[in-house]
CSV table of N, CA and C in Angstrom, one decimal:
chain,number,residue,atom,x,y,z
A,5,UNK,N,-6.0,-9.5,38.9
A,5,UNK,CA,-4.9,-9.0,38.1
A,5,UNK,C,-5.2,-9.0,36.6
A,6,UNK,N,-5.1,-7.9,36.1
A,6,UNK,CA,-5.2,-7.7,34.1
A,6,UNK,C,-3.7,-8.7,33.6
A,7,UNK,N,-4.3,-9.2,32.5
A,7,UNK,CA,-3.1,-10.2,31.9
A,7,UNK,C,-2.7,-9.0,30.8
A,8,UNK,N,-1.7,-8.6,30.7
A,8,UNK,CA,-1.3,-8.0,29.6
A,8,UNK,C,-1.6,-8.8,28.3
A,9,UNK,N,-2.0,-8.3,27.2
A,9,UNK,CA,-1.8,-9.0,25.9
A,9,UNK,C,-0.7,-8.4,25.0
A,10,UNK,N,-0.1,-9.3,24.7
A,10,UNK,CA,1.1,-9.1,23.9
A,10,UNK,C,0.4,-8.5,21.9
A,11,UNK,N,1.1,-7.5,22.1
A,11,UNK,CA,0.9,-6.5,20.8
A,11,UNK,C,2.3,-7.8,19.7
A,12,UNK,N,1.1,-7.9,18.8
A,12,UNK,CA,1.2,-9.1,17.8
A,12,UNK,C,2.7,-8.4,16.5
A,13,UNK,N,2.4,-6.8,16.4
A,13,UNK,CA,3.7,-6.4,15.9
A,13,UNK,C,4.5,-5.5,16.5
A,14,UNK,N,4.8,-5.8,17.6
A,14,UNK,CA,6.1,-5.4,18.2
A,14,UNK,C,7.1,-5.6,17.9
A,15,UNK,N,7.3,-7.3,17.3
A,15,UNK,CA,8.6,-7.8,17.0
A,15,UNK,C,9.0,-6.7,15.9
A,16,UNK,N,8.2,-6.6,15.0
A,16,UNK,CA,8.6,-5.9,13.6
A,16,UNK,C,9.3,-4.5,13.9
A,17,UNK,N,10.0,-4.5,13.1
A,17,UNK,CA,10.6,-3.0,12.7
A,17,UNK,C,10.3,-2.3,11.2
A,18,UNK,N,10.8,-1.0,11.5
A,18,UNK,CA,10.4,-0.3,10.6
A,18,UNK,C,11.4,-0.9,9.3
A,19,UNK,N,12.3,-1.6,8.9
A,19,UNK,CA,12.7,-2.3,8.0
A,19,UNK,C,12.0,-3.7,7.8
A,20,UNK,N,11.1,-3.7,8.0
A,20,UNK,CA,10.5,-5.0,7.7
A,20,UNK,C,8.9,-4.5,7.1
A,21,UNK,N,9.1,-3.1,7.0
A,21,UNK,CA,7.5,-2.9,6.6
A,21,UNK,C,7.5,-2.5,5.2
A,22,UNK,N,6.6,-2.9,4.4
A,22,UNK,CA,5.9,-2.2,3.4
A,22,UNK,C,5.1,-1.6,3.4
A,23,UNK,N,4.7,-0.3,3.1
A,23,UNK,CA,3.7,0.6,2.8
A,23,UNK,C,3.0,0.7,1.2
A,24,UNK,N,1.7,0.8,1.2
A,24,UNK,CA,1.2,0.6,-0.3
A,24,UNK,C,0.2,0.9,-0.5
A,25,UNK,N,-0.1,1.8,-1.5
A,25,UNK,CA,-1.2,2.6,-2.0
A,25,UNK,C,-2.0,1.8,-3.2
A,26,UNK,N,-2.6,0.7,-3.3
A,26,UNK,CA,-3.0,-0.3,-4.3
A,26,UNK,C,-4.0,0.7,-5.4
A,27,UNK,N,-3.4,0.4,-6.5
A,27,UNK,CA,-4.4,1.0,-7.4
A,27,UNK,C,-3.8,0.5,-8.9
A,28,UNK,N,-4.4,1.2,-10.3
A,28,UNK,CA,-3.4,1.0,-11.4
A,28,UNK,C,-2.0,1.1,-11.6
A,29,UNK,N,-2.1,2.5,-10.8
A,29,UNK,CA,-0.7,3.2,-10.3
A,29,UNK,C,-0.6,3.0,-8.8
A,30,UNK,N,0.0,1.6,-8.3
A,30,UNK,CA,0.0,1.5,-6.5
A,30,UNK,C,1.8,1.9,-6.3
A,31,UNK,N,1.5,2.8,-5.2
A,31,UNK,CA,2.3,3.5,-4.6
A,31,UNK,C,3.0,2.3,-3.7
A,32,UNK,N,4.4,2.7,-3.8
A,32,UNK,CA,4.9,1.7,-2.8
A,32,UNK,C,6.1,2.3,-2.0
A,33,UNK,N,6.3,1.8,-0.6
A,33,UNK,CA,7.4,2.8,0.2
A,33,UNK,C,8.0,1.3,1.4
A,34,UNK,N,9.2,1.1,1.3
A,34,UNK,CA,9.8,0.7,2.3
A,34,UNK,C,10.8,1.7,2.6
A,35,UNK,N,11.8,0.7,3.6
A,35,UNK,CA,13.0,1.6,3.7
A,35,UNK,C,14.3,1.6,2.5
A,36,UNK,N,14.2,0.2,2.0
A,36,UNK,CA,15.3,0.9,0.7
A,36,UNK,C,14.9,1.6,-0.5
A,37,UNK,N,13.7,2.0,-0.8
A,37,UNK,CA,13.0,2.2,-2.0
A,37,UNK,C,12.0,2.7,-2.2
A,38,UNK,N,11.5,3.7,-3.0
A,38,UNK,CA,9.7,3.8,-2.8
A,38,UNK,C,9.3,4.6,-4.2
A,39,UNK,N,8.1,4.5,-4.7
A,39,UNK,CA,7.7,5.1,-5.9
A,39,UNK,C,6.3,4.9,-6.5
A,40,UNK,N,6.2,4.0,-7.7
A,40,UNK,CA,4.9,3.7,-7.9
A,40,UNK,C,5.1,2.8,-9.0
A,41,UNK,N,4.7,1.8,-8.9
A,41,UNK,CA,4.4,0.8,-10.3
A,41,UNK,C,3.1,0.8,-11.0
A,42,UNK,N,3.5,0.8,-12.5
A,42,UNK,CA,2.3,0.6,-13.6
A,42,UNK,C,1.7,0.1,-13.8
A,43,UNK,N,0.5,-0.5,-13.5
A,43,UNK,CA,-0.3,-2.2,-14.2
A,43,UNK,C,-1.0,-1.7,-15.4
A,44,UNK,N,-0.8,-0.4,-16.0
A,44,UNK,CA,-2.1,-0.2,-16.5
A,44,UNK,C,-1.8,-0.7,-18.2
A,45,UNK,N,-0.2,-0.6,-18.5
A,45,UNK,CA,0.3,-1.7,-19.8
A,45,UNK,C,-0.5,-3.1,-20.0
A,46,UNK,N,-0.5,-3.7,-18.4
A,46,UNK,CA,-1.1,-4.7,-18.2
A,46,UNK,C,-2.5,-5.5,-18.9
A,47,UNK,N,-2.9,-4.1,-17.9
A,47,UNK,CA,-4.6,-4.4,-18.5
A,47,UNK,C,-5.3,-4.0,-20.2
A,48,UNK,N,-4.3,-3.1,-20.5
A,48,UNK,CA,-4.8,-3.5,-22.4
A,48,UNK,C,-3.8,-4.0,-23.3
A,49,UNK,N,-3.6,-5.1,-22.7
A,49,UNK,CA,-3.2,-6.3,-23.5
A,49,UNK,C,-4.3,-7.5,-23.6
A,50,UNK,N,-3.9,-8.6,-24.8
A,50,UNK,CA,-5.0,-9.4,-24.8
A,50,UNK,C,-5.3,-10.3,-23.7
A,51,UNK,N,-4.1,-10.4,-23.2
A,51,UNK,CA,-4.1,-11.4,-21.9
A,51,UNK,C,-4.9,-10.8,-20.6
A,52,UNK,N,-4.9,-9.4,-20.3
A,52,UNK,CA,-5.2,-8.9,-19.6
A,52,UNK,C,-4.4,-9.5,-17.8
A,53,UNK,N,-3.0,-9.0,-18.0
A,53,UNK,CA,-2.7,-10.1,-17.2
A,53,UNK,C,-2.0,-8.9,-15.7
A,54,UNK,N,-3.2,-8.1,-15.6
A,54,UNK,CA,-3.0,-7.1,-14.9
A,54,UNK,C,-3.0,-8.0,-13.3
A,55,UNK,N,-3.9,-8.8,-12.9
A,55,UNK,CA,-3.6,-8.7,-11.3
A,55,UNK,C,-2.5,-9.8,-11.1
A,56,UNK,N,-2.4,-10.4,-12.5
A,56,UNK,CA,-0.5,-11.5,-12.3
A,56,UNK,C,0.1,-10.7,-12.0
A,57,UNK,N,0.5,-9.4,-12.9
A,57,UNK,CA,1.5,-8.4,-12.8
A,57,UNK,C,1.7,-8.1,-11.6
A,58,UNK,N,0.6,-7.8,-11.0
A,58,UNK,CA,0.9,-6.9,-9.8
A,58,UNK,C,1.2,-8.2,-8.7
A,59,UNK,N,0.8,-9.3,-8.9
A,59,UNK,CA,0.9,-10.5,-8.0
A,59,UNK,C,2.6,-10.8,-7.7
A,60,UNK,N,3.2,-10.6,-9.0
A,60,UNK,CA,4.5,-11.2,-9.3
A,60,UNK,C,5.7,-10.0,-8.9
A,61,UNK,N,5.1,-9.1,-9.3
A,61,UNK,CA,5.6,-7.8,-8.8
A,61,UNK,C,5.9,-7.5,-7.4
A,62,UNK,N,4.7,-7.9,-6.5
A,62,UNK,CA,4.8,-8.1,-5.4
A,62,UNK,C,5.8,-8.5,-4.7
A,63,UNK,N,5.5,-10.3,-5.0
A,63,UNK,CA,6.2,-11.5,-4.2
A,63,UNK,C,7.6,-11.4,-4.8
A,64,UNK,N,8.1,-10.7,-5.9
A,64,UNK,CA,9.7,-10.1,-6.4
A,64,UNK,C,9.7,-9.8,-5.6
A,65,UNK,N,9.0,-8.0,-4.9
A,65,UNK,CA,9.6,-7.5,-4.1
A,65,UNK,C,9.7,-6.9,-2.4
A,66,UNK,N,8.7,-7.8,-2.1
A,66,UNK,CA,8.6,-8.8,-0.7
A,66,UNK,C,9.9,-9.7,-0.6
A,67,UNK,N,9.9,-10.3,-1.6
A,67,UNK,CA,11.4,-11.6,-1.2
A,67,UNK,C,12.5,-11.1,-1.4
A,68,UNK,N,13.0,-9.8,-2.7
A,68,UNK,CA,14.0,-8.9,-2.5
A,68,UNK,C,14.5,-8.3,-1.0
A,69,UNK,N,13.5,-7.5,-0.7
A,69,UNK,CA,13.4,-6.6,0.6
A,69,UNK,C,13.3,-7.4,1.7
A,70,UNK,N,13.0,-8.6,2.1
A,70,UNK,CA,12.9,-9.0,3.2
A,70,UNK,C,11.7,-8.3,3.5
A,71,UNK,N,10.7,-8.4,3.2
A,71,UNK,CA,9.4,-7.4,4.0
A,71,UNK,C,8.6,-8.9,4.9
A,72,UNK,N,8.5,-8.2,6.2
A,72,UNK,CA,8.0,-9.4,6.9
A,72,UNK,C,6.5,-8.7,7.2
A,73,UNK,N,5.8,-7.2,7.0
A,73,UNK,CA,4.0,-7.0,7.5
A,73,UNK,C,4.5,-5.7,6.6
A,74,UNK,N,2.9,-5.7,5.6
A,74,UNK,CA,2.5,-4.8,4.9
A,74,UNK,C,1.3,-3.6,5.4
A,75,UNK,N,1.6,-2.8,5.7
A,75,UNK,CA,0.3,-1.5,5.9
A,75,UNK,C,-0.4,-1.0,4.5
A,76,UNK,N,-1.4,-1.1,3.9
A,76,UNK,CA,-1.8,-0.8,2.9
A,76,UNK,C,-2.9,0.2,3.2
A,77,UNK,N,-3.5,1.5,2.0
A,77,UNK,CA,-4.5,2.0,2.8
A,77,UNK,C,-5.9,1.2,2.2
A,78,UNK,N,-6.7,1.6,2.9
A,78,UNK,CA,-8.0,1.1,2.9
A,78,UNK,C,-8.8,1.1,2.3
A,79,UNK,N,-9.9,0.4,2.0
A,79,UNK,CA,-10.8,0.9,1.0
A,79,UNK,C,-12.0,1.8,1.6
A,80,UNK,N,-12.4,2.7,0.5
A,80,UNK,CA,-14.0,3.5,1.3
A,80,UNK,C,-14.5,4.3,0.1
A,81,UNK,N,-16.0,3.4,0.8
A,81,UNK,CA,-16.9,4.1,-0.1
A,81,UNK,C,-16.8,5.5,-0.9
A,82,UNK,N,-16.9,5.2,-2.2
A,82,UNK,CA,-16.6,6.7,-2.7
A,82,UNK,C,-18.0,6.9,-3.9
A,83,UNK,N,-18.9,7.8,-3.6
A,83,UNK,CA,-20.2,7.9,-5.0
A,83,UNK,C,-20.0,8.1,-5.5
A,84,UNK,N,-20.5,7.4,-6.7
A,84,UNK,CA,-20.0,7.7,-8.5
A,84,UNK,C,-18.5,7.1,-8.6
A,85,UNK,N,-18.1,6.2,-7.5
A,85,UNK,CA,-16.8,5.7,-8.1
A,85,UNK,C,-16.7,4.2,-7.9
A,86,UNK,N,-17.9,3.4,-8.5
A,86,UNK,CA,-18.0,2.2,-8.1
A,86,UNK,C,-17.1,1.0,-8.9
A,87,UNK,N,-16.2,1.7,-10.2
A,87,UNK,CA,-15.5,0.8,-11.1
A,87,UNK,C,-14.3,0.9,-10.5
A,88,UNK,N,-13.6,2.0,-9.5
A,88,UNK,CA,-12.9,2.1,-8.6
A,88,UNK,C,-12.6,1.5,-7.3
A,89,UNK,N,-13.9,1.6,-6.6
A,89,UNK,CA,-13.9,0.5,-5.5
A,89,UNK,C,-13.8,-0.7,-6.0
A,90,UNK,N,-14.4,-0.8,-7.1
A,90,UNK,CA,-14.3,-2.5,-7.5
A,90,UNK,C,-12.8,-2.7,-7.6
A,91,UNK,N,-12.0,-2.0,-8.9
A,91,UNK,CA,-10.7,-2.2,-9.2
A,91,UNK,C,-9.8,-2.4,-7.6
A,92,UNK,N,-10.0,-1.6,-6.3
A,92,UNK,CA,-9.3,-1.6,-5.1
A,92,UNK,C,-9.3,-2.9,-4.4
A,93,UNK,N,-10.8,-3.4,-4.5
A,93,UNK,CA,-11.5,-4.4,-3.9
A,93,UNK,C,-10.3,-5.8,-4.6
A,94,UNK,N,-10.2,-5.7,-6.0
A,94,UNK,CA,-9.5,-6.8,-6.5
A,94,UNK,C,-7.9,-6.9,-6.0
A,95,UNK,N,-7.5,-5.6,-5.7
A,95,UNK,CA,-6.3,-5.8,-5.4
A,95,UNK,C,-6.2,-6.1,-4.1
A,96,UNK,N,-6.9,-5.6,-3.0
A,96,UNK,CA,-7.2,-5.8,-1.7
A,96,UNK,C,-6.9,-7.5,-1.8
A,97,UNK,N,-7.8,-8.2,-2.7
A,97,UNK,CA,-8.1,-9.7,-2.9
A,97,UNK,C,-6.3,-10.2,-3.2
A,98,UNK,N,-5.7,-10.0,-4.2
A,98,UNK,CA,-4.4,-10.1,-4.7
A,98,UNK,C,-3.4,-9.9,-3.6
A,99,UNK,N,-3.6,-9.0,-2.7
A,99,UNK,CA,-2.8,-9.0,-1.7
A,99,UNK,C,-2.5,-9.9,-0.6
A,100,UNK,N,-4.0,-10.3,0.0
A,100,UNK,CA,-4.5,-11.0,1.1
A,100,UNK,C,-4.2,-12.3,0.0
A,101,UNK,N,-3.9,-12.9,-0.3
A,101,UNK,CA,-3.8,-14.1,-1.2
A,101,UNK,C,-1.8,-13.9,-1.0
A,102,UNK,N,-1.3,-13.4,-1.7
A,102,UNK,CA,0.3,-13.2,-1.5
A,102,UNK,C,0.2,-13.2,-0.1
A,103,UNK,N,-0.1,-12.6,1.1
A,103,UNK,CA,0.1,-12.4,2.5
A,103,UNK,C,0.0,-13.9,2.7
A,104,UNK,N,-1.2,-15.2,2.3
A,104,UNK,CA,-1.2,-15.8,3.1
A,104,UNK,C,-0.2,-17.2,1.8
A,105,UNK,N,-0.2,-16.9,0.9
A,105,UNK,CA,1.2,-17.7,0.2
A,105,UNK,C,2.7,-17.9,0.7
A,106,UNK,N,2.7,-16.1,1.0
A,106,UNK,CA,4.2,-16.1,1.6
A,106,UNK,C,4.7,-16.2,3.1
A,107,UNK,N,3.0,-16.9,4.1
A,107,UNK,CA,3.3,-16.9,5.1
A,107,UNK,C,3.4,-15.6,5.8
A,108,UNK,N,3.2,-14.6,5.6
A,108,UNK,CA,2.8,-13.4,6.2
A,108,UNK,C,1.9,-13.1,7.1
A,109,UNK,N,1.9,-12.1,8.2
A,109,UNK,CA,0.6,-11.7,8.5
A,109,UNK,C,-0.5,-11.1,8.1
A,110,UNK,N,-1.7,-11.1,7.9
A,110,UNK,CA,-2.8,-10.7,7.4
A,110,UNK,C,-1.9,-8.9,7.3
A,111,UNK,N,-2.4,-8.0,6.1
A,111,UNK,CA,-2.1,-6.4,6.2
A,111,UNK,C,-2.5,-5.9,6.8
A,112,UNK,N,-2.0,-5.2,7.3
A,112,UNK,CA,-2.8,-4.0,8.2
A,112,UNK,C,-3.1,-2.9,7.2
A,113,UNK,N,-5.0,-2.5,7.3
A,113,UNK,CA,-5.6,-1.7,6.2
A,113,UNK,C,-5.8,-0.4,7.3
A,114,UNK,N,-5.1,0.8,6.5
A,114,UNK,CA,-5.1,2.4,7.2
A,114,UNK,C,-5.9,2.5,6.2
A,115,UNK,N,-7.2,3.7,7.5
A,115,UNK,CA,-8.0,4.3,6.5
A,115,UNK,C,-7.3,5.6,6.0
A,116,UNK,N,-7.9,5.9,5.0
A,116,UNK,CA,-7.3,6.9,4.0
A,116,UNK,C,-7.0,8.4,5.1
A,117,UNK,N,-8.2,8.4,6.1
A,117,UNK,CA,-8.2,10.1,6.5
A,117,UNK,C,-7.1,9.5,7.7
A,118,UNK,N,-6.5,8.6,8.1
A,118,UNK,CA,-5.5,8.4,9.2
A,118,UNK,C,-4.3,8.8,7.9
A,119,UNK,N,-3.7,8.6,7.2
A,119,UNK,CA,-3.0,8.9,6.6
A,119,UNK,C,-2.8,10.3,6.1
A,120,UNK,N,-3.4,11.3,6.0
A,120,UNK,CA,-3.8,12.4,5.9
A,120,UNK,C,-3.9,13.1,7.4
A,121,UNK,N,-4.5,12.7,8.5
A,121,UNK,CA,-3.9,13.3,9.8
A,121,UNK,C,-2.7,13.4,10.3
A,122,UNK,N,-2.2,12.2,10.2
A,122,UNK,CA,-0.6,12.0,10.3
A,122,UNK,C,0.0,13.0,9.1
A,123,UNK,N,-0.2,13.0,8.2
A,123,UNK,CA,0.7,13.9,7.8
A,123,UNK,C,0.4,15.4,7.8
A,124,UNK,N,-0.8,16.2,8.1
A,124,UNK,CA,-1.3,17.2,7.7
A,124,UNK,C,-2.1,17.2,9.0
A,125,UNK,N,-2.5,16.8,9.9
A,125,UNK,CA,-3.3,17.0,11.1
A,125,UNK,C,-4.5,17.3,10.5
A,126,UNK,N,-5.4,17.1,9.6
A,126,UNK,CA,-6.5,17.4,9.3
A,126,UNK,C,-7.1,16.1,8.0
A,127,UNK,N,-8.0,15.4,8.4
A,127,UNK,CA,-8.7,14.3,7.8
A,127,UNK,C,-9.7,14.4,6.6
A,128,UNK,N,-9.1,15.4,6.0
A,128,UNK,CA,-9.6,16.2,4.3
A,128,UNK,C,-8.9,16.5,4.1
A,129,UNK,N,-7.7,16.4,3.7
A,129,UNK,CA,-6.8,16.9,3.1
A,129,UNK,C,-6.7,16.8,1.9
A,130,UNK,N,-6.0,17.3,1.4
A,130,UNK,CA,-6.1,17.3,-0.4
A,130,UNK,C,-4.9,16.4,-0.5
A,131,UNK,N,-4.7,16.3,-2.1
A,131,UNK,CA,-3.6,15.0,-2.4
A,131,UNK,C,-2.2,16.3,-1.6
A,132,UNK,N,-1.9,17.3,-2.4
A,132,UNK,CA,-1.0,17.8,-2.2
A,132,UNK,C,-0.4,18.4,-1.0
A,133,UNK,N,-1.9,18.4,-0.1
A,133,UNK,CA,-1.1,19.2,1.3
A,133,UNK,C,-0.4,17.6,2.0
A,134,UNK,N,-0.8,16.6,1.7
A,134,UNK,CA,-0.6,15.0,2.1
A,134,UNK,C,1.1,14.9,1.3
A,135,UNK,N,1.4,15.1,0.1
A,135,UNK,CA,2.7,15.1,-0.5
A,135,UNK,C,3.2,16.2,0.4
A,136,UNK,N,3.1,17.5,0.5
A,136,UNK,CA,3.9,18.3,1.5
A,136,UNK,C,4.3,17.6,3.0
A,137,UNK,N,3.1,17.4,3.3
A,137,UNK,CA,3.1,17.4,4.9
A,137,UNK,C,4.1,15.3,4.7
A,138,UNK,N,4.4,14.5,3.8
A,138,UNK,CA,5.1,13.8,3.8
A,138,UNK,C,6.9,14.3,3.6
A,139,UNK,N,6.8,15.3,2.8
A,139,UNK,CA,7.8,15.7,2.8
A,139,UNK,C,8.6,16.3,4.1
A,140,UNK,N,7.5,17.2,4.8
A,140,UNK,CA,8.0,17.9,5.9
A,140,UNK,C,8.2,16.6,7.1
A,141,UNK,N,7.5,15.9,7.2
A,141,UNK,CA,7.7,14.9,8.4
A,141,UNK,C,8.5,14.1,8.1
A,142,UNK,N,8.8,13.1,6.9
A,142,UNK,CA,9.7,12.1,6.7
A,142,UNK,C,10.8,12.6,5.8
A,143,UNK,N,11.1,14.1,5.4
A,143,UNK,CA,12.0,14.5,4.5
A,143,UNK,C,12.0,13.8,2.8
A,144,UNK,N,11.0,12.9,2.5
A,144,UNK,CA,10.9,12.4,1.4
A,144,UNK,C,10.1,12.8,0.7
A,145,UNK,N,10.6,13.5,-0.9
A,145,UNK,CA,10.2,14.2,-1.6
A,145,UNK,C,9.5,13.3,-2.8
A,146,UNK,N,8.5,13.3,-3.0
A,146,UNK,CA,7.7,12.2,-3.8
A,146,UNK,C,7.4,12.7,-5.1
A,147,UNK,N,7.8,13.9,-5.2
A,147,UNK,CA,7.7,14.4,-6.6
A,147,UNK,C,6.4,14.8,-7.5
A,148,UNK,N,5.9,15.1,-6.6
A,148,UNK,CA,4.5,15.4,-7.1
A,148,UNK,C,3.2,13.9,-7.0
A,149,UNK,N,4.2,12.6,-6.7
A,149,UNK,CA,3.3,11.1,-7.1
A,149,UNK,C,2.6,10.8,-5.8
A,150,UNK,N,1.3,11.8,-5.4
A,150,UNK,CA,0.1,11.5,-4.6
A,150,UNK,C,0.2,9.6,-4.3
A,151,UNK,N,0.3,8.5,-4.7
A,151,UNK,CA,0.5,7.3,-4.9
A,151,UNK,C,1.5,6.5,-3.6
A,152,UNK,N,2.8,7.4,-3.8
A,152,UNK,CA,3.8,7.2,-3.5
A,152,UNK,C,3.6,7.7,-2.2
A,153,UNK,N,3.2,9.1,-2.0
A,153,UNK,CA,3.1,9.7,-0.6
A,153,UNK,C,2.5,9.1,0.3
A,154,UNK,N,0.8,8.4,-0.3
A,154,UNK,CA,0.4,7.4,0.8
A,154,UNK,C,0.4,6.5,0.9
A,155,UNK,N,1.9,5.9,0.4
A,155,UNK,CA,2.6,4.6,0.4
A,155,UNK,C,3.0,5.0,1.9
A,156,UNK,N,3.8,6.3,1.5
A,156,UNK,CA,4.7,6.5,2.8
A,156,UNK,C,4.0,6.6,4.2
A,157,UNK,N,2.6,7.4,3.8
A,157,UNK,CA,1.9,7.5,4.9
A,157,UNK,C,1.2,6.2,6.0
A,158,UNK,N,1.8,5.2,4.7
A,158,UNK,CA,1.0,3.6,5.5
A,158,UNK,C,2.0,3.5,7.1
């Protein structure tokens, strides 16, 4: 006899998720809300108190929203964009640190071309056919903010 294994987020609903596009400008999408926050004020100040910001920013609005599992997209290799990867890598870090403060489950990391299939059935997509093809599937119009779209797409 096969034991069934119990799928770890089933309990969850689509109101308990965050979607999030980590970067200067990380895209963010629940169900009451979605857009893109700034850190980049952050980082040229003397404090440089850019991954607090985004830390604090966060755990605000995780505990606002009730968010119980976050989908973020993923990191991947990109050449010639190693101060990028690095910058993603740190937030990746900043996140996984809040997940395990606030008692959360580890995030679930979508690769980038899964979010781009889903919206556009094609794993090259450009930023904009990705903003269309979110608009046509979820009716949410992101306004041109690529950030925001694959918030939505998490």
């Amino acid at each position: 006899m096969i034991k069934k294994i119990k799928n770890p987020y089933e309990s969850f609903t689509k109101n308990d998720l965050l979607g999030l596009d980590m970067a200067i400008h990380t895209g963010y999408y629940c169900m009451n809300e979605g857009g893109t926050w700034d850190f980049s004020k952050f980082k040229t100040t003397k404090e440089n108190n850019e991954h607090k910001a985004f830390r604090n920013k966060l755990i605000d609005f995780i505990e606002e929203n009730n968010i119980k599992l976050i989908a973020a997209e993923d990191l991947i290799y990109m050449p010639g964009r190693f101060n990028a990867l690095r910058k993603l890598g740190e937030y990746r870090g900043v996140l996984l640190e809040v997940c395990e403060t606030l008692e959360l489950p580890a995030p679930i990391f979508i690769p980038p071309s899964h979010i781009k299939i889903t919206a556009t059935n094609k794993g090259n997509a450009t930023k904009d056919e990705v903003m269309k093809g979110i608009k046509k599937l979820y009716g949410i119009d992101t306004n041109g903010d690529d950030n925001w779209a694959d918030a939505v797409g998490c």
